[in-house]
mmCIF file of C-alpha atoms (C1' of nucleotides) in Angstrom:
data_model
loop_
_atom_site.group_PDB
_atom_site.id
_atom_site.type_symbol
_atom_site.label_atom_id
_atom_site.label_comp_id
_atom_site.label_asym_id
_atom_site.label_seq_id
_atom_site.Cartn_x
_atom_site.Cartn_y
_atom_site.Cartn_z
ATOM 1 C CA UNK A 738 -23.989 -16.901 -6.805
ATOM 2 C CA UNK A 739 -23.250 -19.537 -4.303
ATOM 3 C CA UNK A 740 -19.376 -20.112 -3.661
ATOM 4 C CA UNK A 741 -17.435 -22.663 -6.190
ATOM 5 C CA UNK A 742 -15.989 -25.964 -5.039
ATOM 6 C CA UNK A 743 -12.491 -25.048 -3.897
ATOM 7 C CA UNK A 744 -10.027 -27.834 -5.975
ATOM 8 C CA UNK A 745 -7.635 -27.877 -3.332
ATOM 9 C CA UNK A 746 -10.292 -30.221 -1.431
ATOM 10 C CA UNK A 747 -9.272 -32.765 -4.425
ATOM 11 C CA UNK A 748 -8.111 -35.604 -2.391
ATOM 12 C CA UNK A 749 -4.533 -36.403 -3.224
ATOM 13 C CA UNK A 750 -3.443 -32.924 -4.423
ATOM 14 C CA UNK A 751 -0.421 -32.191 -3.579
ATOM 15 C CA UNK A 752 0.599 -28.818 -1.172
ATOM 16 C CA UNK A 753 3.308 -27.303 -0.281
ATOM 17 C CA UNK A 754 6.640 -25.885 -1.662
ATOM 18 C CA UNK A 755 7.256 -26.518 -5.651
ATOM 19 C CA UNK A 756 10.114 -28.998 -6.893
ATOM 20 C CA UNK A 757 12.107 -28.190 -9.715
ATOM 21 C CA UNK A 758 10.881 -30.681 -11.730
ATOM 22 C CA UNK A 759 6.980 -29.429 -11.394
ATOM 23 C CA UNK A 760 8.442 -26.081 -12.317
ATOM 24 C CA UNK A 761 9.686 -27.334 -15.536
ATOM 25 C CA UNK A 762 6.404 -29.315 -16.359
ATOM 26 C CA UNK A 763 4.545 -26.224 -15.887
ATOM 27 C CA UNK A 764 6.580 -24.018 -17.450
ATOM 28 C CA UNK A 765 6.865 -26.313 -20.440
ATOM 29 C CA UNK A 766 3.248 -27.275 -20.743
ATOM 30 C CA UNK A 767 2.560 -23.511 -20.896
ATOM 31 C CA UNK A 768 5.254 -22.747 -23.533
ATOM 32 C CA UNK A 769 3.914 -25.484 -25.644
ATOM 33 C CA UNK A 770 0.676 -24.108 -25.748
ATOM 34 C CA UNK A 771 2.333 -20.372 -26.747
ATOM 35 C CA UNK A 772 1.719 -18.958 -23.220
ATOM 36 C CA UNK A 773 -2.130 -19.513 -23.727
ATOM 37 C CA UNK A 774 -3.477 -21.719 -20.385
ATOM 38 C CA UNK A 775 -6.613 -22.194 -21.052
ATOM 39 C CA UNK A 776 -8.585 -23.461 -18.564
ATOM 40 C CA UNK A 777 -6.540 -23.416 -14.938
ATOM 41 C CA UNK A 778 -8.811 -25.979 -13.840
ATOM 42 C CA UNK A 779 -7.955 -28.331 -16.605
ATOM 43 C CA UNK A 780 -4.191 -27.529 -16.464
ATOM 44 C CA UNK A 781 -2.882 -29.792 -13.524
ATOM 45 C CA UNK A 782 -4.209 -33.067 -15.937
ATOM 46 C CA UNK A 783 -3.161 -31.983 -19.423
ATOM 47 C CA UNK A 784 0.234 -31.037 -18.247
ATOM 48 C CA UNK A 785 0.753 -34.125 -15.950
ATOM 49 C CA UNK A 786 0.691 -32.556 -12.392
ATOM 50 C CA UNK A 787 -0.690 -33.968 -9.328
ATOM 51 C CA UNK A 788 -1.521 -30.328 -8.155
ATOM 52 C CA UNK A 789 -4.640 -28.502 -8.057
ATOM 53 C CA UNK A 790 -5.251 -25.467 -10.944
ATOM 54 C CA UNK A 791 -5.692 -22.555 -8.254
ATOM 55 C CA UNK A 792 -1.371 -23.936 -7.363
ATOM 56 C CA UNK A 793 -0.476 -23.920 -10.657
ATOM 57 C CA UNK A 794 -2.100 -20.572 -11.582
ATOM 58 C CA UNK A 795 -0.597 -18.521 -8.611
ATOM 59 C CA UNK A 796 2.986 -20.582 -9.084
ATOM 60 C CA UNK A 797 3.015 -19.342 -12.905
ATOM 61 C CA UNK A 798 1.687 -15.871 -12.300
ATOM 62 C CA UNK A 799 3.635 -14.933 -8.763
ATOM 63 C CA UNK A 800 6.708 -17.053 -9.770
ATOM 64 C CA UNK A 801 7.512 -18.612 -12.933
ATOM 65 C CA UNK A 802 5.792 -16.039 -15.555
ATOM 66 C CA UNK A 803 8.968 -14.857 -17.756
ATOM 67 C CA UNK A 804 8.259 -11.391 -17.092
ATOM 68 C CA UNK A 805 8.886 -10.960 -13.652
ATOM 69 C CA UNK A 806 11.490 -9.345 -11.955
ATOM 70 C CA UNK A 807 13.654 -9.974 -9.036
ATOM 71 C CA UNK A 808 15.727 -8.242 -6.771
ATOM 72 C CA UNK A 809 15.350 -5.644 -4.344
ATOM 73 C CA UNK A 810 12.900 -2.578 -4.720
ATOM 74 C CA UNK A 811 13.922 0.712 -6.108
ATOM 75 C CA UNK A 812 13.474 3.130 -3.782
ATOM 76 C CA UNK A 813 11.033 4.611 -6.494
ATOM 77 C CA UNK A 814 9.164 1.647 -6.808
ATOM 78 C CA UNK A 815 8.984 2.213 -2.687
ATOM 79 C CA UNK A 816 7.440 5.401 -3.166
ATOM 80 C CA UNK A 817 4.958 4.305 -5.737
ATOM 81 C CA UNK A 818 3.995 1.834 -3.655
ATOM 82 C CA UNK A 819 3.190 4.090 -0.662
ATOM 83 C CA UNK A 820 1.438 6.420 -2.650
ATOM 84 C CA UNK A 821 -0.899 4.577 -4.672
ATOM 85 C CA UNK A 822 -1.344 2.793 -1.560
ATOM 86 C CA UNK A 823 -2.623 5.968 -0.020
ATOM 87 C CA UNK A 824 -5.374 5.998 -2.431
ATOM 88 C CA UNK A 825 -6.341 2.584 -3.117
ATOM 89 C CA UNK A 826 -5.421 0.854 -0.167
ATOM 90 C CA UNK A 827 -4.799 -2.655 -0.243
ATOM 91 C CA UNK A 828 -5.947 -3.259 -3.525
ATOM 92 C CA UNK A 829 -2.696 -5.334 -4.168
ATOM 93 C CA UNK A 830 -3.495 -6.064 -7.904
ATOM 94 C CA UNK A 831 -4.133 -2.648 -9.121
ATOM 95 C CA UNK A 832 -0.803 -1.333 -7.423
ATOM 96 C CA UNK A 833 0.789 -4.157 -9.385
ATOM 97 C CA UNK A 834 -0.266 -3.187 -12.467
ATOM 98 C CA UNK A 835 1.640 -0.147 -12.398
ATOM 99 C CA UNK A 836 4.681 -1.624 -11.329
ATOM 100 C CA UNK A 837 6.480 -3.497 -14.383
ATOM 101 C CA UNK A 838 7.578 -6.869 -13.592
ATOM 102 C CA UNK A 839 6.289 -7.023 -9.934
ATOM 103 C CA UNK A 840 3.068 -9.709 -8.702
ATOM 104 C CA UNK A 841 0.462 -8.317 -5.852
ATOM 105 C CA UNK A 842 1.500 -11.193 -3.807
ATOM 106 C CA UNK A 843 5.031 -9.655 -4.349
ATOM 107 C CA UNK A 844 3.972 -6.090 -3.108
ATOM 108 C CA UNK A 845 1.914 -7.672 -0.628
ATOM 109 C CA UNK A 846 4.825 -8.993 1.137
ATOM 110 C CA UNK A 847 6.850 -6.320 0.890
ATOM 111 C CA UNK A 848 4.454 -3.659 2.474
ATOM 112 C CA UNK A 849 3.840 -6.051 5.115
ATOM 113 C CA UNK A 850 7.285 -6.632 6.067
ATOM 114 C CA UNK A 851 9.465 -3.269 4.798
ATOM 115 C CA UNK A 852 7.579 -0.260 4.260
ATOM 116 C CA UNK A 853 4.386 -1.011 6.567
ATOM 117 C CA UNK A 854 7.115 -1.122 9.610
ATOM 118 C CA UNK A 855 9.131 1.597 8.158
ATOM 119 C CA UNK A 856 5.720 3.940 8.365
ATOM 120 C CA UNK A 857 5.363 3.134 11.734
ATOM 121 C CA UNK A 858 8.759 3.882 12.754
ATOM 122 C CA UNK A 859 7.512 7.219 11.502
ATOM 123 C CA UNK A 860 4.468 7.643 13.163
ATOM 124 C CA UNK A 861 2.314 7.178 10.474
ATOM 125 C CA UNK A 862 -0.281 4.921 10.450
ATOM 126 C CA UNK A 863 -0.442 2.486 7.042
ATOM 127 C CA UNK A 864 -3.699 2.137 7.128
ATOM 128 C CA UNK A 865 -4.685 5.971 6.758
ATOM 129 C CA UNK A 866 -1.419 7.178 5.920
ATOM 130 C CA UNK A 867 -1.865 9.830 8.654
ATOM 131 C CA UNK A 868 0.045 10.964 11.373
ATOM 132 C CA UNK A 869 -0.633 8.436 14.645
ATOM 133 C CA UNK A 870 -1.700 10.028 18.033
ATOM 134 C CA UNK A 871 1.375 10.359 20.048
ATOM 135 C CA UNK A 872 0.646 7.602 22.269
ATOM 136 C CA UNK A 873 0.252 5.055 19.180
ATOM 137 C CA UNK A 874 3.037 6.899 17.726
ATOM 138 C CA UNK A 875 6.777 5.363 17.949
ATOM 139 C CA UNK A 876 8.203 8.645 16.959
ATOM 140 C CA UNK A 877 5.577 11.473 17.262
ATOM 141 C CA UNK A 878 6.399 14.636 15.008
ATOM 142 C CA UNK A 879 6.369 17.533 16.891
ATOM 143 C CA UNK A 880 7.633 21.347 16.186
ATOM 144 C CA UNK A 881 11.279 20.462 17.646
ATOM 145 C CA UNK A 882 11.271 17.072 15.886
ATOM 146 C CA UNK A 883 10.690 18.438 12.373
ATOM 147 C CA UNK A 884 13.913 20.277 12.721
ATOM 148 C CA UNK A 885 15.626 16.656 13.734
ATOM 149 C CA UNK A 886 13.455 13.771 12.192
ATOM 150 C CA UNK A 887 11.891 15.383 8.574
ATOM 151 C CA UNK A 888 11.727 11.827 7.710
ATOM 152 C CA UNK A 889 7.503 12.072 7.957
ATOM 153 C CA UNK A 890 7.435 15.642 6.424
ATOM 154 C CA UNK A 891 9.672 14.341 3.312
ATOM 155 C CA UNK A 892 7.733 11.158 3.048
ATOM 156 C CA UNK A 893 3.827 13.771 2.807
ATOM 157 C CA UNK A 894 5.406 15.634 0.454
ATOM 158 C CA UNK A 895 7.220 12.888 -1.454
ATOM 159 C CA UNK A 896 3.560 11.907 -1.869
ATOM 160 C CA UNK A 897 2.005 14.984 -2.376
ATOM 161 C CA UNK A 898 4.402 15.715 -5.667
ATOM 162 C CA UNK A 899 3.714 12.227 -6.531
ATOM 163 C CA UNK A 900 0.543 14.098 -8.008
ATOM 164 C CA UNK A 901 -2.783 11.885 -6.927
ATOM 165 C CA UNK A 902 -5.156 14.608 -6.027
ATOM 166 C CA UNK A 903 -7.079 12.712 -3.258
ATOM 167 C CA UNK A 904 -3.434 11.880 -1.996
ATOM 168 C CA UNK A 905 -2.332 15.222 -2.488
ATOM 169 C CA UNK A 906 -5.176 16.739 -0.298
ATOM 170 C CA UNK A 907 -4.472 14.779 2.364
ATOM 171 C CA UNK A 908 -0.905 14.881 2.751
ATOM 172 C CA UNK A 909 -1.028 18.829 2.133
ATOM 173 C CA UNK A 910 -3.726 19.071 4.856
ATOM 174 C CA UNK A 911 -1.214 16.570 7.083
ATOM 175 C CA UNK A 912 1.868 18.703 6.177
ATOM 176 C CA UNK A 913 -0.375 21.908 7.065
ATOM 177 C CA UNK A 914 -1.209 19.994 10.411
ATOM 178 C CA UNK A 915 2.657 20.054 11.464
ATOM 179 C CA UNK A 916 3.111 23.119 11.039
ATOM 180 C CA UNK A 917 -0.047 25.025 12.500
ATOM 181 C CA UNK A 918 1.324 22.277 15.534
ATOM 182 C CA UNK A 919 5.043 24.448 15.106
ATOM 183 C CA UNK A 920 3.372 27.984 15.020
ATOM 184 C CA UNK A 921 1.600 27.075 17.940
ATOM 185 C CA UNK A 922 4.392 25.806 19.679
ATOM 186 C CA UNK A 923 6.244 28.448 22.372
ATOM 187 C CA UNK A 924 9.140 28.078 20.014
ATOM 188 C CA UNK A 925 9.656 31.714 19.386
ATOM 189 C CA UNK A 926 9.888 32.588 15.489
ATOM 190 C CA UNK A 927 13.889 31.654 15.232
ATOM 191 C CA UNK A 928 13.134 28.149 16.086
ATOM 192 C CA UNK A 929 10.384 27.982 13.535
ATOM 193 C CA UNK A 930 12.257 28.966 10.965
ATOM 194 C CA UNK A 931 15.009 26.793 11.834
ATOM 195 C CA UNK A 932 12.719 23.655 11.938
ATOM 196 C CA UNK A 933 11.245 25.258 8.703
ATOM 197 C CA UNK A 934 14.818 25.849 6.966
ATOM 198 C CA UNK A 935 15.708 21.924 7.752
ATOM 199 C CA UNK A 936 12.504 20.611 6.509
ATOM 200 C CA UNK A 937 13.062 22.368 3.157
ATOM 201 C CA UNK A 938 16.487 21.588 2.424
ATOM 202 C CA UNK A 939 15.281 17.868 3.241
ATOM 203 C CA UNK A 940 12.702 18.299 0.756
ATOM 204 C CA UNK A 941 15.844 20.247 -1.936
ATOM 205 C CA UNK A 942 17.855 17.531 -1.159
ATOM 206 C CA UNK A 943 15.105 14.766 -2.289
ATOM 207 C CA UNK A 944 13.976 16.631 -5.397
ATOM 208 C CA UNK A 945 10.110 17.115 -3.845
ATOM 209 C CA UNK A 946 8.114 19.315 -4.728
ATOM 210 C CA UNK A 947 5.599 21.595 -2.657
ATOM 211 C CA UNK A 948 2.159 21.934 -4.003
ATOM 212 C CA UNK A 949 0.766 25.538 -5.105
ATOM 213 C CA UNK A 950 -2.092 24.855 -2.918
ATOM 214 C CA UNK A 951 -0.080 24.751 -0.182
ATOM 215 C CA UNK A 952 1.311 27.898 -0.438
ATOM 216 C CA UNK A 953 -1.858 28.879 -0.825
ATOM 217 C CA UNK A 954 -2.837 28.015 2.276
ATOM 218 C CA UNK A 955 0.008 28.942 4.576
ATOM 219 C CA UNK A 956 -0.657 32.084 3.088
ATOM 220 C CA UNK A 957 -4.078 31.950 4.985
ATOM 221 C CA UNK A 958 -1.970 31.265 7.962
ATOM 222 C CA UNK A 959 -2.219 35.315 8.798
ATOM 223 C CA UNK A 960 -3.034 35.787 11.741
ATOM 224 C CA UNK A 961 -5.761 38.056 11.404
ATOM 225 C CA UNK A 962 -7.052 34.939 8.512
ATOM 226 C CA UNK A 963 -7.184 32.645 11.448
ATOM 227 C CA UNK A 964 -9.799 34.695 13.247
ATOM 228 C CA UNK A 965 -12.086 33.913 9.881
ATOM 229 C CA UNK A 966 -12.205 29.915 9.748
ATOM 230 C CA UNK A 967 -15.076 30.462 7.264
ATOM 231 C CA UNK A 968 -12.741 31.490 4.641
ATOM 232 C CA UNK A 969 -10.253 28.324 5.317
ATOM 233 C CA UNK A 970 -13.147 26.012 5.347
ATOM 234 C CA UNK A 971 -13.787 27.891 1.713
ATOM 235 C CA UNK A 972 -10.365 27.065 0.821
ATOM 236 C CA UNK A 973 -11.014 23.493 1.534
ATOM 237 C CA UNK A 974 -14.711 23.279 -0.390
ATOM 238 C CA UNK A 975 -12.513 24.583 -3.473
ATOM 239 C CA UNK A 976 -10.020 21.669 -2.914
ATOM 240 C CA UNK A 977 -12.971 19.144 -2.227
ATOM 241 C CA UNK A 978 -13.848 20.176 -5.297
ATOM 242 C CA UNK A 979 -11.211 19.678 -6.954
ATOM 243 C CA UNK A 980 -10.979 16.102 -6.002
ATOM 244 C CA UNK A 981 -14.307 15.329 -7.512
ATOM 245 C CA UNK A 982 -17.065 14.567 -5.230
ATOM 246 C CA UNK A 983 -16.848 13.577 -1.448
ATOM 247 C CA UNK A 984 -19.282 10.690 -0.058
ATOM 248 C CA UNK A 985 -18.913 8.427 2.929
ATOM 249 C CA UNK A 986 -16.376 5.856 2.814
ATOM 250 C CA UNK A 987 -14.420 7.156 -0.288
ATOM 251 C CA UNK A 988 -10.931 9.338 0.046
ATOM 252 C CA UNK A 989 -11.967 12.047 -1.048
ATOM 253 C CA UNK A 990 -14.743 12.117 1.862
ATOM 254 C CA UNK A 991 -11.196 11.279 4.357
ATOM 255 C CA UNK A 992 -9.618 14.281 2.702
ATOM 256 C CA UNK A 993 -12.565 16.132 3.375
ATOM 257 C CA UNK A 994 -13.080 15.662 6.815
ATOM 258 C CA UNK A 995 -9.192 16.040 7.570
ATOM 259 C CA UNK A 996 -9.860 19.753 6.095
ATOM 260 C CA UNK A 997 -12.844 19.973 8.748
ATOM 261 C CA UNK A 998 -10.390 18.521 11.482
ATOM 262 C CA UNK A 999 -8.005 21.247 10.038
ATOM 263 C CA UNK A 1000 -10.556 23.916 10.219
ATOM 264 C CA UNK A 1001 -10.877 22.691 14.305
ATOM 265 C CA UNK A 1002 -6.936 22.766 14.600
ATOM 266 C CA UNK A 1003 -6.656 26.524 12.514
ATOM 267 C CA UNK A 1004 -9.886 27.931 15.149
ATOM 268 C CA UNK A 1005 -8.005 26.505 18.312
ATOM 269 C CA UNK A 1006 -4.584 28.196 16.645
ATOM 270 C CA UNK A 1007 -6.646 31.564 16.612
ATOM 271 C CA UNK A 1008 -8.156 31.403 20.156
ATOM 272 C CA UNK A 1009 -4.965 31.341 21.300
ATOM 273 C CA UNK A 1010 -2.132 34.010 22.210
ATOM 274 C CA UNK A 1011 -2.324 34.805 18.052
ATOM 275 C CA UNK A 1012 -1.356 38.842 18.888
ATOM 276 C CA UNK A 1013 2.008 37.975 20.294
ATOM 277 C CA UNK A 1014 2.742 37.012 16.506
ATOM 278 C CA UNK A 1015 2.812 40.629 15.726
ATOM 279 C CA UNK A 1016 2.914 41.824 12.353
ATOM 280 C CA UNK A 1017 5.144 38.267 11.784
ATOM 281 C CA UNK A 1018 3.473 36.191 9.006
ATOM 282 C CA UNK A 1019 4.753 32.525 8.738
ATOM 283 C CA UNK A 1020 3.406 32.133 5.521
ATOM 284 C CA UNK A 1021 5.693 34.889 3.875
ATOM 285 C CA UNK A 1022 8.424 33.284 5.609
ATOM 286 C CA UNK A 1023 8.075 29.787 4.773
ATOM 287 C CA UNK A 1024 7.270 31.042 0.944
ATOM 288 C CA UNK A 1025 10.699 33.006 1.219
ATOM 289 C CA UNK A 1026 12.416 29.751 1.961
ATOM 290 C CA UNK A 1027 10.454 27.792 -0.658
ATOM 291 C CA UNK A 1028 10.783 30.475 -3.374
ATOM 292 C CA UNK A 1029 14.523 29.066 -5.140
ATOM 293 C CA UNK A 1030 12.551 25.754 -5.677
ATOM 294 C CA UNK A 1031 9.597 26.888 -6.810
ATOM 295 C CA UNK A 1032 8.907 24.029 -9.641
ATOM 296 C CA UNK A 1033 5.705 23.852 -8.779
ATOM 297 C CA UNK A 1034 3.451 20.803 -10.549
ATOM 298 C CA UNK A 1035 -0.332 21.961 -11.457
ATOM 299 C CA UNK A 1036 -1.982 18.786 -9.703
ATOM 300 C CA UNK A 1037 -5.042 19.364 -12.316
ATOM 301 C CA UNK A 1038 -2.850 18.617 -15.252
ATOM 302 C CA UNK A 1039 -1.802 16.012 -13.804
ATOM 303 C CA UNK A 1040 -5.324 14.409 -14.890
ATOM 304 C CA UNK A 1041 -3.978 14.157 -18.621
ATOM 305 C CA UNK A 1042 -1.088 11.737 -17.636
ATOM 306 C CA UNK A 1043 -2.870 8.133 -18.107
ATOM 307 C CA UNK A 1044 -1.233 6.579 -15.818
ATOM 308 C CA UNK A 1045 -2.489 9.240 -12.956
ATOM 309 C CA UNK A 1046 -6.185 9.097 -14.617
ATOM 310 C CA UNK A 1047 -6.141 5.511 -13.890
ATOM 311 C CA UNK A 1048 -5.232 5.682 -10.776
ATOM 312 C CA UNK A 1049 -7.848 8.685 -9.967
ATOM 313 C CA UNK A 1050 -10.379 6.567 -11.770
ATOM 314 C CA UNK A 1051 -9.743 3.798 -9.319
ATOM 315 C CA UNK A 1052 -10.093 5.908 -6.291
ATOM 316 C CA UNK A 1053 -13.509 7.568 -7.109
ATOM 317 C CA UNK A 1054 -15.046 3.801 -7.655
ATOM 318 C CA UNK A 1055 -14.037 2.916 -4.082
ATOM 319 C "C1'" DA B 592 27.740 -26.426 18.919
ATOM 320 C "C1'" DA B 593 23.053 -26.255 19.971
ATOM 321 C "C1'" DT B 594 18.982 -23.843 20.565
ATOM 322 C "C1'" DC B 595 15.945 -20.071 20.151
ATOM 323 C "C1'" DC B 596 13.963 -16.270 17.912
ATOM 324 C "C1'" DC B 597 12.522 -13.591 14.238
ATOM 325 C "C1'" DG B 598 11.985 -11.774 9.586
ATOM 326 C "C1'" DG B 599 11.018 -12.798 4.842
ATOM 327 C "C1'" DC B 600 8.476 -14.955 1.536
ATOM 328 C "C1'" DA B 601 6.094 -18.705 -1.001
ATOM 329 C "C1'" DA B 602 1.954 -20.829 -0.865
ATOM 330 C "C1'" DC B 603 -2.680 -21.804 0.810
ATOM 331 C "C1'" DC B 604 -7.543 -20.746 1.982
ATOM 332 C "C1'" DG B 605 -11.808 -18.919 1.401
ATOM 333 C "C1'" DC B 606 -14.511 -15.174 -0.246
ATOM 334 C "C1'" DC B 607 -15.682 -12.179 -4.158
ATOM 335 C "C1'" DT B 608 -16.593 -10.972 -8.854
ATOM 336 C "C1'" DC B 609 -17.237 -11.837 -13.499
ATOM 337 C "C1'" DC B 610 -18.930 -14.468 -17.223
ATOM 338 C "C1'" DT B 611 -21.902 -17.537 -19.478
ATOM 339 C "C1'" DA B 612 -25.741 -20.509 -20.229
ATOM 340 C "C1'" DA C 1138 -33.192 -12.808 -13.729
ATOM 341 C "C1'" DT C 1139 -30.737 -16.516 -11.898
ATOM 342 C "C1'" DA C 1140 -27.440 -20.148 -10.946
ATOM 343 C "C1'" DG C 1141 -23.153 -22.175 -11.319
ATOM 344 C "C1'" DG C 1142 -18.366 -22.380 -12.840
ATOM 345 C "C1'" DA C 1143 -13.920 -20.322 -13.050
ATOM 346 C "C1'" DG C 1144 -10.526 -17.032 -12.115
ATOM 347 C "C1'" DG C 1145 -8.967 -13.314 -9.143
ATOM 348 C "C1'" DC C 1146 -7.902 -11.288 -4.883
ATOM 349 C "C1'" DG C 1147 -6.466 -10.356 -0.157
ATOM 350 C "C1'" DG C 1148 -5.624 -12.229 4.411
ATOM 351 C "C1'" DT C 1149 -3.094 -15.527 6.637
ATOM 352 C "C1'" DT C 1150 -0.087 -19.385 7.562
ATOM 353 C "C1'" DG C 1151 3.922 -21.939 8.041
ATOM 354 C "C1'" DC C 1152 8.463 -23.062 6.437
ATOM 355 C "C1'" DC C 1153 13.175 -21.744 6.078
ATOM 356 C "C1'" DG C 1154 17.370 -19.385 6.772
ATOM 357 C "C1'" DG C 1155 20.158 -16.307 9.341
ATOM 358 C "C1'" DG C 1156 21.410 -13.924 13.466
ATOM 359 C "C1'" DA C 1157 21.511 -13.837 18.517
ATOM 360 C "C1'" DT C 1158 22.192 -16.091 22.800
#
DNA sequence: AATCCCGGCAACCGCCTCCTA
DNA sequence: ATAGGAGGCGGTTGCCGGGAT
């Protein structure tokens, strides 16, 4: 379908910054006409501009459009951003539409230069969303860390209660990671729970919510469970299919190889020195702490919200 | 006061996708 | 089924303003 003539090879066009006065030409060619352009192409010459339409279009829709708002983001509109991010990646556009008022080129910039950084300063990659290796990591999460930087644990479960299910899956099988890294740490139990303790009033604190599943899981965090990676891998064929199905290339494929990577991490947990746990069972403990904020969202009805279909619909056509 | 550096953001460029003939 | 036009999108650039030296 061989590629158009750009119109910003018109010889003459003007580039560069808008003036005032092309604002107001624009604007009032557009309001004459009831908001209805037309043809882009044809706009610069019925409104009397000497720029190209491709200008116009993005000045009116990124700039001049009455609808759009300015100011700061919310820190809501933050964590929108970073979670539909994490399942549609940079698809700029369809973030926007689910942010009133703000443009792609908008949210574009403002990954790029707030939250993208702000990720990294966390040691978690923006591309994937998950946790950097240490060396690519400016602040690697480790079992003492939790206890002193949550920041990365709030952030996965911020996400996680956010409610997209391929999202979900992998920030629960992230969250998981940290702590299978804490058990296996030479901590001793007190610390654990200490790290475990801070994390969770960081998550009280923010109003997050822990997944059921997760639970779930940690509960499969016995140690004589560990010994059976069979039945975690089951766990995680359950979850797959909950999150529709998994082919190369789409998230829910990511989420399920993280749950294979998982099922590596849980098997080199159970080689280890897993008697000297005793009859101790993190999972009972870390439910214990959880239990007085136990408002637990059901991910799957999370499917009749609209606005969460959408964005599940989007994910399973990448 | 002058210069440099850097972050933020508006705007551009070129490819992609959709629509229509 | 195919080609071409038009709009849409995402990556990138370059200007500008503010802070640091």
């Amino acid at each position: 379908m061989g590629r158009s003539p750009c119109c910003s090879h018109d010889a003459g066009v003007k580039k560069g910054p808008w003036t005032e006065e092309e604002d107001k030409t624009l604007v009032e060619h557009i309001q004459k006409r009831g908001g209805n352009v037309g043809s882009w192409r044809g706009l610069p010459k019925a409104a009397g501009l000497n720029r190209c339409g491709k200008s116009c279009r993005l000045r009116w829709t990124n700039y001049l459009r009455p609808d759009i708002k300015r100011g700061n983001f919310s820190d809501e509109e933050e964590r929108l951003i970073i979670t539909l991010h994490a399942g549609l990646g940079n698809k700029w556009a369809t973030i926007a539409t689910h942010l009133e008022g703000r443009t792609d080129n908008e949210i574009k910039n403002y990954w790029n230069t707030h939250i993208r950084k702000k990720l990294l300063r966390m040691g978690v990659d923006p591309v994937t969303h998950q946790q950097l290796p240490p060396d690519q990591s400016h602040h690697h999460l480790n079992a003492t860390s939790i206890a002193h930087h949550p920041g990365a644990l709030l952030w996965a479960a911020a996400a996680a209660s956010l409610g997209s299910l391929d999202t979900g899956a992998l920030m629960q099988a992230q969250l998981l990671q940290q702590l299978l890294q804490a058990i296996g740490s030479n901590n001793g139990t007190s610390g654990l729970i200490a790290n475990l303790a801070a994390a969770n009033t960081m998550l009280n604190s923010s109003g997050s919510m822990i997944p059921n599943l997760l639970l779930d899981q940690m509960n499969c965090l016995q140690p004589g469970y560990l010994c059976n990676t069979s039945n975690f891998a089951e766990q995680h064929v359950v979850q797959q299919q909950l999150t529709n199905d998994a082919s190369p290339g789409t998230s829910s494929f990511a989420a399920a190889e993280q749950a294979d990577q998982l099922c590596n991490t849980t098997a080199s947990f159970a080689s280890h020195d897993v008697a000297s746990a005793g009859d101790w069972s993190p999972a009972q403990e870390f439910a214990g702490l959880l239990e007085p904020m136990m408002e637990v969202p059901d991910l799957c009805s999370l499917e009749s919200d609209s606005f969460w279909k959408d964005i599940l619909d989007d994910s399973y056509l990448l």
